Amino acid sequence: MNNTFSIIEYQAFSKEDLKEIFKEKAEIFYKELEDFAKNNESFLGFKSKNALKAKNYVGIIQTKSGVLEILPKCMDLEKLEEDKPSSECKEKSKEDTNSKYDKEKLKKYYELENISKNDDFYKKDCEINPSILLINMLKTLKNSPFKKSQISSLQIAKMPLFEVFITMFLDEFDSVYKKGLMRSYVSSEENRTFLKGKLLFNEHIKSNLIHKERFFTSSDEFVLDIAPNRLIKSTLNFLKSKTSSNKFKIIKAMQMLDEVEFSKNYEKDFSFKISRHFDYYENILSWCKVFLQNQSFAPYKGKNEAFALLFPMEKLFENYVAYMFKLANPSKNIKTQSSGKYLISKNDEKCFMLKPDLYIENKMILDTKWKIPDDSEDEKKHGISQGDLYQMFAYANKYEIKEIYLIYPLCERTFDLREKLKTKDIKFLAQGFLKACDEHVKLKVFFAPLPF
């Protein structure tokens, strides 16, 4: 039975919505999600007395009775429910999304020299699968276990998101196992029936005054039962009860670590120093931290019965866009979250730090917005919010920059707006406002292609 209920950011749902999948367990599952929301309203909130609502975090929340899967809002709700990709999309998904073709296509679009040209090579030839989008964005994060994963789009499209995470962990374990499990010499003191290692004379006399056939000795054993392997086995044990499709693989992996104990002190075991010869362990230990210590972007509160792996979409989109611009423009000095400028000073004390998402010194500022602009109410504003415009105005003034970009996601919900804005620039009348600047400051809107 399917135990995963999928929604997108900001979607609301009730107990009734769960019944199609969870049947008689719907009420129990909803109550468990309510308990989670009471302690974590920034991740999952209450729309009304009888309805919960997702926030801007994506990922999974698992309780005893099921999994709530929250996906990016890159498509309409009806399309998410249909989930019927075209044959063209199916053919494309057979290729790994990290293929050179796709990366080169995206890189071309993110070249700063072509940023305002809006080339037409990025076509709406395939509906974006939100699970694939999320995983591909996670792969661009620095120092994350997702970065090295080779899982294909076809696998992602067929699995619930939590099973994707578990598969990525198991793939990493396979890689580590093939390269060789780490062993280490551990000192062992034991009263043996044979002489091995160094005889501990005092202990030997105390223990073997009667048993002359025994030897109390100390020896160095070359064993698998060391901190990193204990953490891996503990992670496998943690995941065993949370999966159905990967359970056999997990049991098989645990058998490979049969002589390894479970970790009794995560913090101590994570402090284990790995030599450069075993640096291939680093990624799987990052995965262990995600599952055992909840080291994602969003630590949660509450009972041990719930497990959550959640990421703020604004931060993910910002990281992804920064990664792509740097990849496409390796010679440019592109700074992320550049600080040092303040909006005001009060009694010689600076207040309200300004931190644009991307900054190219003396050239341009780029700020990412994980939003779907709505220009239906006032077409001349193109869906740009007043607050965002004020923010860009402040950047233009303090950084004395003449070219500023607002960056929105390019997906099926923003294609029409991109066409409207293709040849338009929004200009600030800047005389007398910007220091040493007699020209207009251009605010351009850029739609960032997503890694489907």
Tab-separated table of C-alpha atoms in Angstrom:
chain	number	residue	atom	x	y	z
A	1	MET	CA	0.000	0.000	0.000
A	2	ASN	CA	1.201	3.490	-0.873
A	3	ASN	CA	1.924	5.402	2.346
A	4	THR	CA	3.032	8.706	0.777
A	5	PHE	CA	0.827	11.778	0.332
A	6	SER	CA	2.275	14.402	-2.039
A	7	ILE	CA	1.582	18.136	-2.017
A	8	ILE	CA	3.434	21.253	-3.186
A	9	GLU	CA	4.548	24.343	-1.250
A	10	TYR	CA	1.719	26.310	0.372
A	11	GLN	CA	-0.882	23.666	-0.493
A	12	ALA	CA	-3.525	23.003	2.143
A	13	PHE	CA	-5.052	19.608	2.871
A	14	SER	CA	-7.545	18.055	5.254
A	15	LYS	CA	-8.220	14.659	6.798
A	16	GLU	CA	-10.607	13.928	3.928
A	17	ASP	CA	-7.844	14.426	1.353
A	18	LEU	CA	-5.796	11.673	3.005
A	19	LYS	CA	-8.556	9.047	2.888
A	20	GLU	CA	-8.036	8.038	-0.751
A	21	ILE	CA	-4.523	6.797	0.038
A	22	PHE	CA	-4.642	5.996	3.755
A	23	LYS	CA	-8.220	4.707	4.089
A	24	GLU	CA	-8.968	3.983	7.770
A	25	LYS	CA	-5.499	5.212	8.824
A	26	ALA	CA	-6.168	8.724	7.483
A	27	GLU	CA	-7.405	10.044	10.835
A	28	ILE	CA	-4.359	8.693	12.711
A	29	PHE	CA	-1.922	10.059	10.109
A	30	TYR	CA	-3.587	13.474	10.145
A	31	LYS	CA	-3.402	13.590	13.950
A	32	GLU	CA	0.332	12.756	13.814
A	33	LEU	CA	0.885	15.586	11.315
A	34	GLU	CA	-1.118	17.925	13.563
A	35	ASP	CA	1.180	17.055	16.472
A	36	PHE	CA	4.206	17.783	14.293
A	37	ALA	CA	2.717	21.127	13.179
A	38	LYS	CA	2.075	22.239	16.776
A	39	ASN	CA	5.820	22.091	17.462
A	40	ASN	CA	6.962	23.196	14.002
A	41	GLU	CA	4.568	25.805	12.586
A	42	SER	CA	7.307	27.345	10.441
A	43	PHE	CA	7.370	24.084	8.417
A	44	LEU	CA	3.751	22.950	8.559
A	45	GLY	CA	0.974	25.296	9.645
A	46	PHE	CA	-2.750	25.381	10.302
A	47	LYS	CA	-4.943	26.878	7.569
A	48	SER	CA	-8.071	26.312	9.657
A	49	LYS	CA	-9.335	24.120	12.455
A	50	ASN	CA	-9.665	21.192	10.050
A	51	ALA	CA	-6.900	21.834	7.532
A	52	LEU	CA	-3.091	21.927	7.546
A	53	LYS	CA	-0.995	23.928	5.113
A	54	ALA	CA	2.580	23.519	3.877
A	55	LYS	CA	4.967	26.455	4.104
A	56	ASN	CA	7.992	27.313	1.972
A	57	TYR	CA	9.910	24.167	3.028
A	58	VAL	CA	10.186	21.133	0.754
A	59	GLY	CA	11.155	17.564	1.586
A	60	ILE	CA	9.527	14.885	3.700
A	61	ILE	CA	7.840	14.486	7.080
A	62	GLN	CA	7.482	10.866	8.168
A	63	THR	CA	5.366	9.712	11.085
A	64	LYS	CA	4.464	6.191	12.268
A	65	SER	CA	1.557	5.985	9.829
A	66	GLY	CA	2.886	7.591	6.659
A	67	VAL	CA	4.951	10.165	4.807
A	68	LEU	CA	4.012	13.697	3.793
A	69	GLU	CA	5.994	14.700	0.708
A	70	ILE	CA	6.256	18.453	0.034
A	71	LEU	CA	7.509	19.347	-3.456
A	72	PRO	CA	8.520	22.623	-5.182
A	73	LYS	CA	5.715	24.789	-6.610
A	74	CYS	CA	7.043	24.667	-10.184
A	75	MET	CA	3.835	23.364	-11.701
A	76	ASP	CA	0.061	23.491	-11.307
A	77	LEU	CA	-1.587	21.231	-8.748
A	78	GLU	CA	-3.596	19.464	-11.451
A	79	LYS	CA	-0.391	18.569	-13.296
A	80	LEU	CA	1.130	17.152	-10.096
A	81	GLU	CA	-1.889	14.896	-9.594
A	82	GLU	CA	-1.944	13.753	-13.223
A	83	ASP	CA	1.807	13.016	-13.255
A	84	LYS	CA	1.675	11.845	-16.860
A	85	PRO	CA	4.872	12.950	-18.598
A	86	SER	CA	4.904	12.988	-22.390
A	87	SER	CA	6.763	10.339	-24.377
A	88	GLU	CA	9.324	13.012	-25.219
A	89	CYS	CA	9.837	13.636	-21.515
A	90	LYS	CA	10.166	9.881	-20.832
A	91	GLU	CA	12.887	9.569	-23.437
A	92	LYS	CA	14.714	12.535	-21.957
A	93	SER	CA	14.442	11.153	-18.419
A	94	LYS	CA	16.376	8.049	-19.468
A	95	GLU	CA	19.458	10.218	-19.665
A	96	ASP	CA	21.216	11.216	-16.472
A	97	THR	CA	20.311	14.822	-15.692
A	98	ASN	CA	23.960	15.544	-15.039
A	99	SER	CA	24.790	14.764	-18.688
A	100	LYS	CA	27.142	17.106	-20.502
A	101	TYR	CA	24.372	18.064	-22.951
A	102	ASP	CA	22.018	19.369	-20.270
A	103	LYS	CA	24.750	21.105	-18.295
A	104	GLU	CA	26.166	22.823	-21.371
A	105	LYS	CA	22.680	23.940	-22.361
A	106	LEU	CA	22.079	25.462	-18.946
A	107	LYS	CA	25.579	26.965	-18.764
A	108	LYS	CA	25.034	28.853	-22.009
A	109	TYR	CA	21.880	30.413	-20.624
A	110	TYR	CA	23.667	31.570	-17.462
A	111	GLU	CA	26.604	33.276	-19.189
A	112	LEU	CA	26.664	36.874	-17.999
A	113	GLU	CA	27.396	38.183	-21.484
A	114	ASN	CA	24.116	36.637	-22.679
A	115	ILE	CA	22.081	37.263	-19.577
A	116	SER	CA	19.633	39.689	-21.199
A	117	LYS	CA	19.389	38.000	-24.599
A	118	ASN	CA	16.929	35.309	-23.502
A	119	ASP	CA	17.963	32.769	-26.141
A	120	ASP	CA	15.259	30.380	-27.221
A	121	PHE	CA	17.217	27.132	-26.966
A	122	TYR	CA	15.610	26.380	-23.584
A	123	LYS	CA	12.270	25.126	-24.828
A	124	LYS	CA	9.185	24.011	-22.978
A	125	ASP	CA	9.760	20.512	-24.325
A	126	CYS	CA	9.147	18.630	-21.125
A	127	GLU	CA	7.051	19.229	-18.036
A	128	ILE	CA	9.189	19.685	-14.960
A	129	ASN	CA	8.906	16.821	-12.495
A	130	PRO	CA	9.109	18.484	-9.049
A	131	SER	CA	10.962	15.540	-7.466
A	132	ILE	CA	13.634	15.610	-10.182
A	133	LEU	CA	13.890	19.378	-9.836
A	134	LEU	CA	14.384	19.156	-6.075
A	135	ILE	CA	17.072	16.444	-6.249
A	136	ASN	CA	18.964	18.287	-8.997
A	137	MET	CA	18.911	21.484	-6.951
A	138	LEU	CA	20.159	19.586	-3.894
A	139	LYS	CA	23.051	18.274	-5.994
A	140	THR	CA	24.355	21.835	-6.424
A	141	LEU	CA	24.679	22.467	-2.663
A	142	LYS	CA	28.167	22.826	-1.246
A	143	ASN	CA	29.313	20.259	1.319
A	144	SER	CA	26.178	18.168	0.958
A	145	PRO	CA	25.861	14.394	0.495
A	146	PHE	CA	23.618	14.936	-2.546
A	147	LYS	CA	26.452	16.421	-4.614
A	148	LYS	CA	28.088	13.148	-5.702
A	149	SER	CA	24.941	11.109	-6.264
A	150	GLN	CA	24.563	9.440	-9.659
A	151	ILE	CA	20.870	8.580	-9.321
A	152	SER	CA	19.057	9.025	-12.653
A	153	SER	CA	15.941	11.034	-13.431
A	154	LEU	CA	14.113	7.848	-14.376
A	155	GLN	CA	14.710	6.409	-10.887
A	156	ILE	CA	13.662	9.658	-9.189
A	157	ALA	CA	10.446	9.956	-11.209
A	158	LYS	CA	9.338	6.447	-10.184
A	159	MET	CA	9.993	6.676	-6.430
A	160	PRO	CA	8.601	8.587	-3.453
A	161	LEU	CA	11.034	11.276	-2.330
A	162	PHE	CA	12.025	9.516	0.914
A	163	GLU	CA	12.867	6.352	-1.026
A	164	VAL	CA	15.034	8.508	-3.314
A	165	PHE	CA	17.022	9.739	-0.294
A	166	ILE	CA	17.404	6.185	1.022
A	167	THR	CA	18.497	4.919	-2.419
A	168	MET	CA	21.108	7.677	-2.632
A	169	PHE	CA	22.480	6.592	0.758
A	170	LEU	CA	22.572	2.921	-0.273
A	171	ASP	CA	24.302	3.802	-3.562
A	172	GLU	CA	26.936	5.645	-1.543
A	173	PHE	CA	27.353	2.608	0.727
A	174	ASP	CA	27.883	0.390	-2.340
A	175	SER	CA	30.581	2.771	-3.533
A	176	VAL	CA	32.333	2.711	-0.155
A	177	TYR	CA	32.084	-1.086	0.083
A	178	LYS	CA	33.638	-1.540	-3.373
A	179	LYS	CA	36.550	0.727	-2.456
A	180	GLY	CA	37.048	-1.143	0.813
A	181	LEU	CA	35.556	-0.898	4.275
A	182	MET	CA	37.807	0.842	6.755
A	183	ARG	CA	39.502	-1.213	9.436
A	184	SER	CA	41.662	-0.026	12.285
A	185	TYR	CA	43.884	-1.462	14.993
A	186	VAL	CA	42.088	-1.484	18.333
A	187	SER	CA	43.737	-2.530	21.575
A	188	SER	CA	42.007	-5.533	23.112
A	189	GLU	CA	42.584	-6.964	26.612
A	190	GLU	CA	41.275	-10.478	27.106
A	191	ASN	CA	41.762	-13.608	29.226
A	192	ARG	CA	42.512	-16.116	26.475
A	193	THR	CA	43.145	-19.867	26.303
A	194	PHE	CA	46.218	-19.145	24.189
A	195	LEU	CA	49.079	-16.666	24.304
A	196	LYS	CA	48.507	-13.742	21.952
A	197	GLY	CA	50.180	-10.356	22.117
A	198	LYS	CA	51.588	-8.968	25.344
A	199	LEU	CA	51.076	-10.786	28.673
A	200	LEU	CA	49.654	-8.409	31.302
A	201	PHE	CA	51.394	-9.920	34.338
A	202	ASN	CA	49.423	-8.292	37.183
A	203	GLU	CA	46.027	-9.048	35.614
A	204	HIS	CA	47.197	-12.545	34.729
A	205	ILE	CA	48.107	-13.333	38.360
A	206	LYS	CA	44.772	-11.937	39.642
A	207	SER	CA	42.662	-13.824	37.137
A	208	ASN	CA	44.526	-17.054	36.592
A	209	LEU	CA	45.881	-18.171	39.963
A	210	ILE	CA	43.825	-21.318	39.602
A	211	HIS	CA	43.389	-21.431	35.801
A	212	LYS	CA	46.956	-22.111	34.717
A	213	GLU	CA	45.793	-22.825	31.166
A	214	ARG	CA	44.721	-19.185	30.577
A	215	PHE	CA	46.678	-16.048	29.602
A	216	PHE	CA	45.546	-12.471	30.277
A	217	THR	CA	46.991	-10.573	27.309
A	218	SER	CA	46.771	-7.319	25.402
A	219	SER	CA	46.862	-7.300	21.603
A	220	ASP	CA	46.056	-4.995	18.689
A	221	GLU	CA	43.157	-6.296	16.607
A	222	PHE	CA	42.598	-5.148	13.000
A	223	VAL	CA	38.819	-4.759	13.192
A	224	LEU	CA	35.813	-3.373	11.316
A	225	ASP	CA	34.114	-2.295	14.538
A	226	ILE	CA	35.238	1.341	14.445
A	227	ALA	CA	33.336	4.639	14.748
A	228	PRO	CA	32.585	5.340	11.034
A	229	ASN	CA	31.277	1.809	10.441
A	230	ARG	CA	29.186	1.953	13.636
A	231	LEU	CA	27.541	5.142	12.350
A	232	ILE	CA	26.827	3.553	8.967
A	233	LYS	CA	25.288	0.480	10.588
A	234	SER	CA	23.201	2.669	12.926
A	235	THR	CA	21.933	4.637	9.912
A	236	LEU	CA	21.019	1.420	8.100
A	237	ASN	CA	19.156	0.221	11.184
A	238	PHE	CA	17.333	3.570	11.442
A	239	LEU	CA	16.229	3.394	7.793
A	240	LYS	CA	15.230	-0.289	7.898
A	241	SER	CA	11.924	0.470	9.613
A	242	LYS	CA	11.193	3.438	7.331
A	243	THR	CA	11.243	1.764	3.930
A	244	SER	CA	9.555	-1.079	2.123
A	245	SER	CA	11.151	-1.094	-1.338
A	246	ASN	CA	14.720	-0.779	0.005
A	247	LYS	CA	14.393	-3.090	3.017
A	248	PHE	CA	16.111	-6.092	1.400
A	249	LYS	CA	19.105	-3.976	0.324
A	250	ILE	CA	19.412	-2.558	3.839
A	251	ILE	CA	19.366	-6.023	5.455
A	252	LYS	CA	22.031	-7.182	2.991
A	253	ALA	CA	24.182	-4.123	3.766
A	254	MET	CA	23.844	-4.735	7.510
A	255	GLN	CA	25.028	-8.318	7.004
A	256	MET	CA	28.207	-6.923	5.431
A	257	LEU	CA	28.738	-5.110	8.745
A	258	ASP	CA	27.849	-8.116	10.878
A	259	GLU	CA	30.882	-7.796	13.165
A	260	VAL	CA	30.198	-4.083	13.716
A	261	GLU	CA	28.217	-2.847	16.745
A	262	PHE	CA	25.680	-0.011	16.661
A	263	SER	CA	26.904	3.435	17.672
A	264	LYS	CA	26.181	4.239	21.321
A	265	ASN	CA	27.439	7.821	21.126
A	266	TYR	CA	26.828	9.622	17.822
A	267	GLU	CA	28.635	12.798	18.807
A	268	LYS	CA	31.777	10.935	19.885
A	269	ASP	CA	31.795	8.675	16.810
A	270	PHE	CA	31.342	11.620	14.416
A	271	SER	CA	34.491	13.186	15.924
A	272	PHE	CA	36.564	10.262	14.585
A	273	LYS	CA	39.392	11.572	12.362
A	274	ILE	CA	39.523	9.928	8.944
A	275	SER	CA	42.889	9.619	7.208
A	276	ARG	CA	43.297	10.836	3.631
A	277	HIS	CA	43.459	7.201	2.464
A	278	PHE	CA	39.785	6.821	3.397
A	279	ASP	CA	38.492	10.241	2.315
A	280	TYR	CA	35.839	8.421	0.266
A	281	TYR	CA	34.040	7.873	3.601
A	282	GLU	CA	33.297	11.600	3.967
A	283	ASN	CA	30.180	11.647	1.806
A	284	ILE	CA	28.495	8.661	3.432
A	285	LEU	CA	29.192	10.125	6.878
A	286	SER	CA	27.490	13.339	5.708
A	287	TRP	CA	24.476	11.168	4.894
A	288	CYS	CA	24.696	9.608	8.375
A	289	LYS	CA	24.526	13.091	9.884
A	290	VAL	CA	21.430	13.879	7.829
A	291	PHE	CA	19.591	10.797	9.084
A	292	LEU	CA	20.989	10.387	12.619
A	293	GLN	CA	21.396	14.032	13.630
A	294	ASN	CA	18.909	15.704	11.243
A	295	GLN	CA	21.613	17.924	9.768
A	296	SER	CA	19.588	19.430	6.955
A	297	PHE	CA	18.776	23.128	6.544
A	298	ALA	CA	15.852	22.811	8.921
A	299	PRO	CA	16.164	21.083	12.298
A	300	TYR	CA	12.739	20.338	13.776
A	301	LYS	CA	11.279	19.831	17.227
A	302	GLY	CA	9.015	17.162	18.631
A	303	LYS	CA	8.626	13.486	19.388
A	304	ASN	CA	11.012	10.812	18.190
A	305	GLU	CA	8.152	9.150	16.308
A	306	ALA	CA	8.429	11.771	13.546
A	307	PHE	CA	11.322	12.243	11.161
A	308	ALA	CA	11.697	15.236	8.840
A	309	LEU	CA	14.109	16.191	6.109
A	310	LEU	CA	13.184	19.718	5.011
A	311	PHE	CA	14.813	22.481	2.965
A	312	PRO	CA	13.770	26.148	2.471
A	313	MET	CA	13.075	26.595	-1.249
A	314	GLU	CA	14.268	30.228	-1.327
A	315	LYS	CA	17.684	29.109	-0.084
A	316	LEU	CA	17.805	26.151	-2.476
A	317	PHE	CA	16.934	28.361	-5.457
A	318	GLU	CA	19.502	30.968	-4.419
A	319	ASN	CA	22.226	28.298	-4.087
A	320	TYR	CA	21.314	26.714	-7.401
A	321	VAL	CA	21.366	30.027	-9.323
A	322	ALA	CA	24.693	31.014	-7.732
A	323	TYR	CA	26.150	27.608	-8.665
A	324	MET	CA	25.014	27.920	-12.293
A	325	PHE	CA	26.303	31.487	-12.744
A	326	LYS	CA	29.689	30.520	-11.314
A	327	LEU	CA	29.806	27.394	-13.487
A	328	ALA	CA	29.022	29.405	-16.631
A	329	ASN	CA	31.377	32.277	-15.747
A	330	PRO	CA	34.474	30.787	-14.063
A	331	SER	CA	36.634	33.845	-14.806
A	332	LYS	CA	34.248	36.294	-13.133
A	333	ASN	CA	34.529	37.176	-9.449
A	334	ILE	CA	30.929	36.411	-8.466
A	335	LYS	CA	30.326	36.890	-4.757
A	336	THR	CA	27.418	35.326	-2.902
A	337	GLN	CA	25.628	37.020	0.015
A	338	SER	CA	28.086	39.944	-0.155
A	339	SER	CA	27.860	42.041	3.008
A	340	GLY	CA	29.506	45.238	4.176
A	341	LYS	CA	26.862	47.794	3.191
A	342	TYR	CA	24.210	49.046	5.605
A	343	LEU	CA	20.955	50.845	4.945
A	344	ILE	CA	21.253	53.405	7.751
A	345	SER	CA	23.515	54.575	10.570
A	346	LYS	CA	22.161	55.418	13.993
A	347	ASN	CA	24.461	57.240	16.429
A	348	ASP	CA	27.468	56.065	14.414
A	349	GLU	CA	26.140	52.511	14.673
A	350	LYS	CA	25.288	50.758	11.387
A	351	CYS	CA	21.889	49.087	11.049
A	352	PHE	CA	20.100	46.876	8.515
A	353	MET	CA	22.849	45.048	6.640
A	354	LEU	CA	22.311	44.702	2.902
A	355	LYS	CA	23.202	41.270	1.487
A	356	PRO	CA	22.375	40.809	-2.190
A	357	ASP	CA	22.359	37.182	-3.320
A	358	LEU	CA	24.940	37.691	-6.093
A	359	TYR	CA	27.296	40.627	-6.597
A	360	ILE	CA	29.821	41.397	-9.334
A	361	GLU	CA	31.924	44.313	-8.164
A	362	ASN	CA	31.172	47.611	-9.924
A	363	LYS	CA	29.081	45.804	-12.526
A	364	MET	CA	25.801	44.255	-11.383
A	365	ILE	CA	23.720	42.883	-8.526
A	366	LEU	CA	21.457	39.859	-8.903
A	367	ASP	CA	18.782	38.899	-6.390
A	368	THR	CA	16.885	35.599	-6.561
A	369	LYS	CA	13.153	35.330	-5.915
A	370	TRP	CA	11.550	31.911	-5.635
A	371	LYS	CA	8.185	33.298	-6.698
A	372	ILE	CA	5.731	32.973	-9.547
A	373	PRO	CA	5.014	36.654	-10.418
A	374	ASP	CA	1.331	37.367	-11.004
A	375	ASP	CA	0.724	40.234	-13.433
A	376	SER	CA	-3.037	39.662	-13.692
A	377	GLU	CA	-3.965	42.472	-11.267
A	378	ASP	CA	-1.725	45.246	-12.595
A	379	GLU	CA	-0.045	44.375	-15.890
A	380	LYS	CA	2.303	47.357	-15.871
A	381	LYS	CA	3.957	46.047	-12.662
A	382	HIS	CA	4.593	42.614	-14.265
A	383	GLY	CA	3.937	40.903	-10.942
A	384	ILE	CA	6.955	42.535	-9.254
A	385	SER	CA	6.174	43.285	-5.616
A	386	GLN	CA	6.649	46.736	-4.152
A	387	GLY	CA	8.848	45.364	-1.367
A	388	ASP	CA	11.207	43.701	-3.850
A	389	LEU	CA	11.443	46.947	-5.822
A	390	TYR	CA	12.324	48.936	-2.674
A	391	GLN	CA	14.993	46.344	-1.856
A	392	MET	CA	16.572	46.677	-5.322
A	393	PHE	CA	16.394	50.481	-5.022
A	394	ALA	CA	18.425	50.267	-1.786
A	395	TYR	CA	21.012	47.991	-3.442
A	396	ALA	CA	21.385	50.367	-6.396
A	397	ASN	CA	22.009	53.301	-4.084
A	398	LYS	CA	24.409	51.726	-1.590
A	399	TYR	CA	26.446	49.729	-4.104
A	400	GLU	CA	26.343	52.466	-6.781
A	401	ILE	CA	25.410	49.923	-9.417
A	402	LYS	CA	23.651	50.748	-12.700
A	403	GLU	CA	22.489	47.241	-13.597
A	404	ILE	CA	20.350	45.141	-11.280
A	405	TYR	CA	18.587	41.843	-11.926
A	406	LEU	CA	15.607	40.190	-10.307
A	407	ILE	CA	15.816	36.449	-10.959
A	408	TYR	CA	12.673	34.309	-11.042
A	409	PRO	CA	12.373	30.587	-11.904
A	410	LEU	CA	11.692	29.713	-15.532
A	411	CYS	CA	9.032	27.015	-15.605
A	412	GLU	CA	5.712	26.386	-17.292
A	413	ARG	CA	4.022	28.929	-14.989
A	414	THR	CA	6.392	31.762	-15.971
A	415	PHE	CA	6.951	31.167	-19.718
A	416	ASP	CA	4.221	33.609	-20.781
A	417	LEU	CA	5.513	36.362	-18.493
A	418	ARG	CA	9.055	35.832	-19.789
A	419	GLU	CA	7.771	36.392	-23.340
A	420	LYS	CA	6.107	39.657	-22.281
A	421	LEU	CA	9.280	40.939	-20.627
A	422	LYS	CA	11.672	39.704	-23.317
A	423	THR	CA	12.514	43.159	-24.657
A	424	LYS	CA	11.619	45.309	-21.669
A	425	ASP	CA	13.863	46.933	-19.068
A	426	ILE	CA	12.471	48.696	-16.014
A	427	LYS	CA	14.396	51.916	-15.378
A	428	PHE	CA	14.836	53.913	-12.189
A	429	LEU	CA	15.066	57.674	-12.631
A	430	ALA	CA	18.349	57.963	-10.764
A	431	GLN	CA	19.469	61.624	-11.113
A	432	GLY	CA	20.207	63.091	-7.717
A	433	PHE	CA	19.753	59.765	-5.971
A	434	LEU	CA	22.762	57.651	-6.791
A	435	LYS	CA	26.141	59.114	-5.944
A	436	ALA	CA	28.112	60.296	-8.978
A	437	CYS	CA	25.531	58.827	-11.330
A	438	ASP	CA	23.739	60.811	-14.048
A	439	GLU	CA	22.205	57.841	-15.826
A	440	HIS	CA	19.189	55.659	-15.320
A	441	VAL	CA	19.653	52.472	-13.341
A	442	LYS	CA	18.314	49.473	-15.231
A	443	LEU	CA	16.363	46.832	-13.381
A	444	LYS	CA	16.099	43.731	-15.561
A	445	VAL	CA	14.078	40.604	-14.965
A	446	PHE	CA	15.779	37.264	-15.677
A	447	PHE	CA	14.083	33.867	-15.630
A	448	ALA	CA	16.472	31.142	-14.470
A	449	PRO	CA	16.030	27.782	-16.251
A	450	LEU	CA	15.511	24.928	-13.807
A	451	PRO	CA	17.396	21.606	-13.895
A	452	PHE	CA	14.598	19.238	-14.888
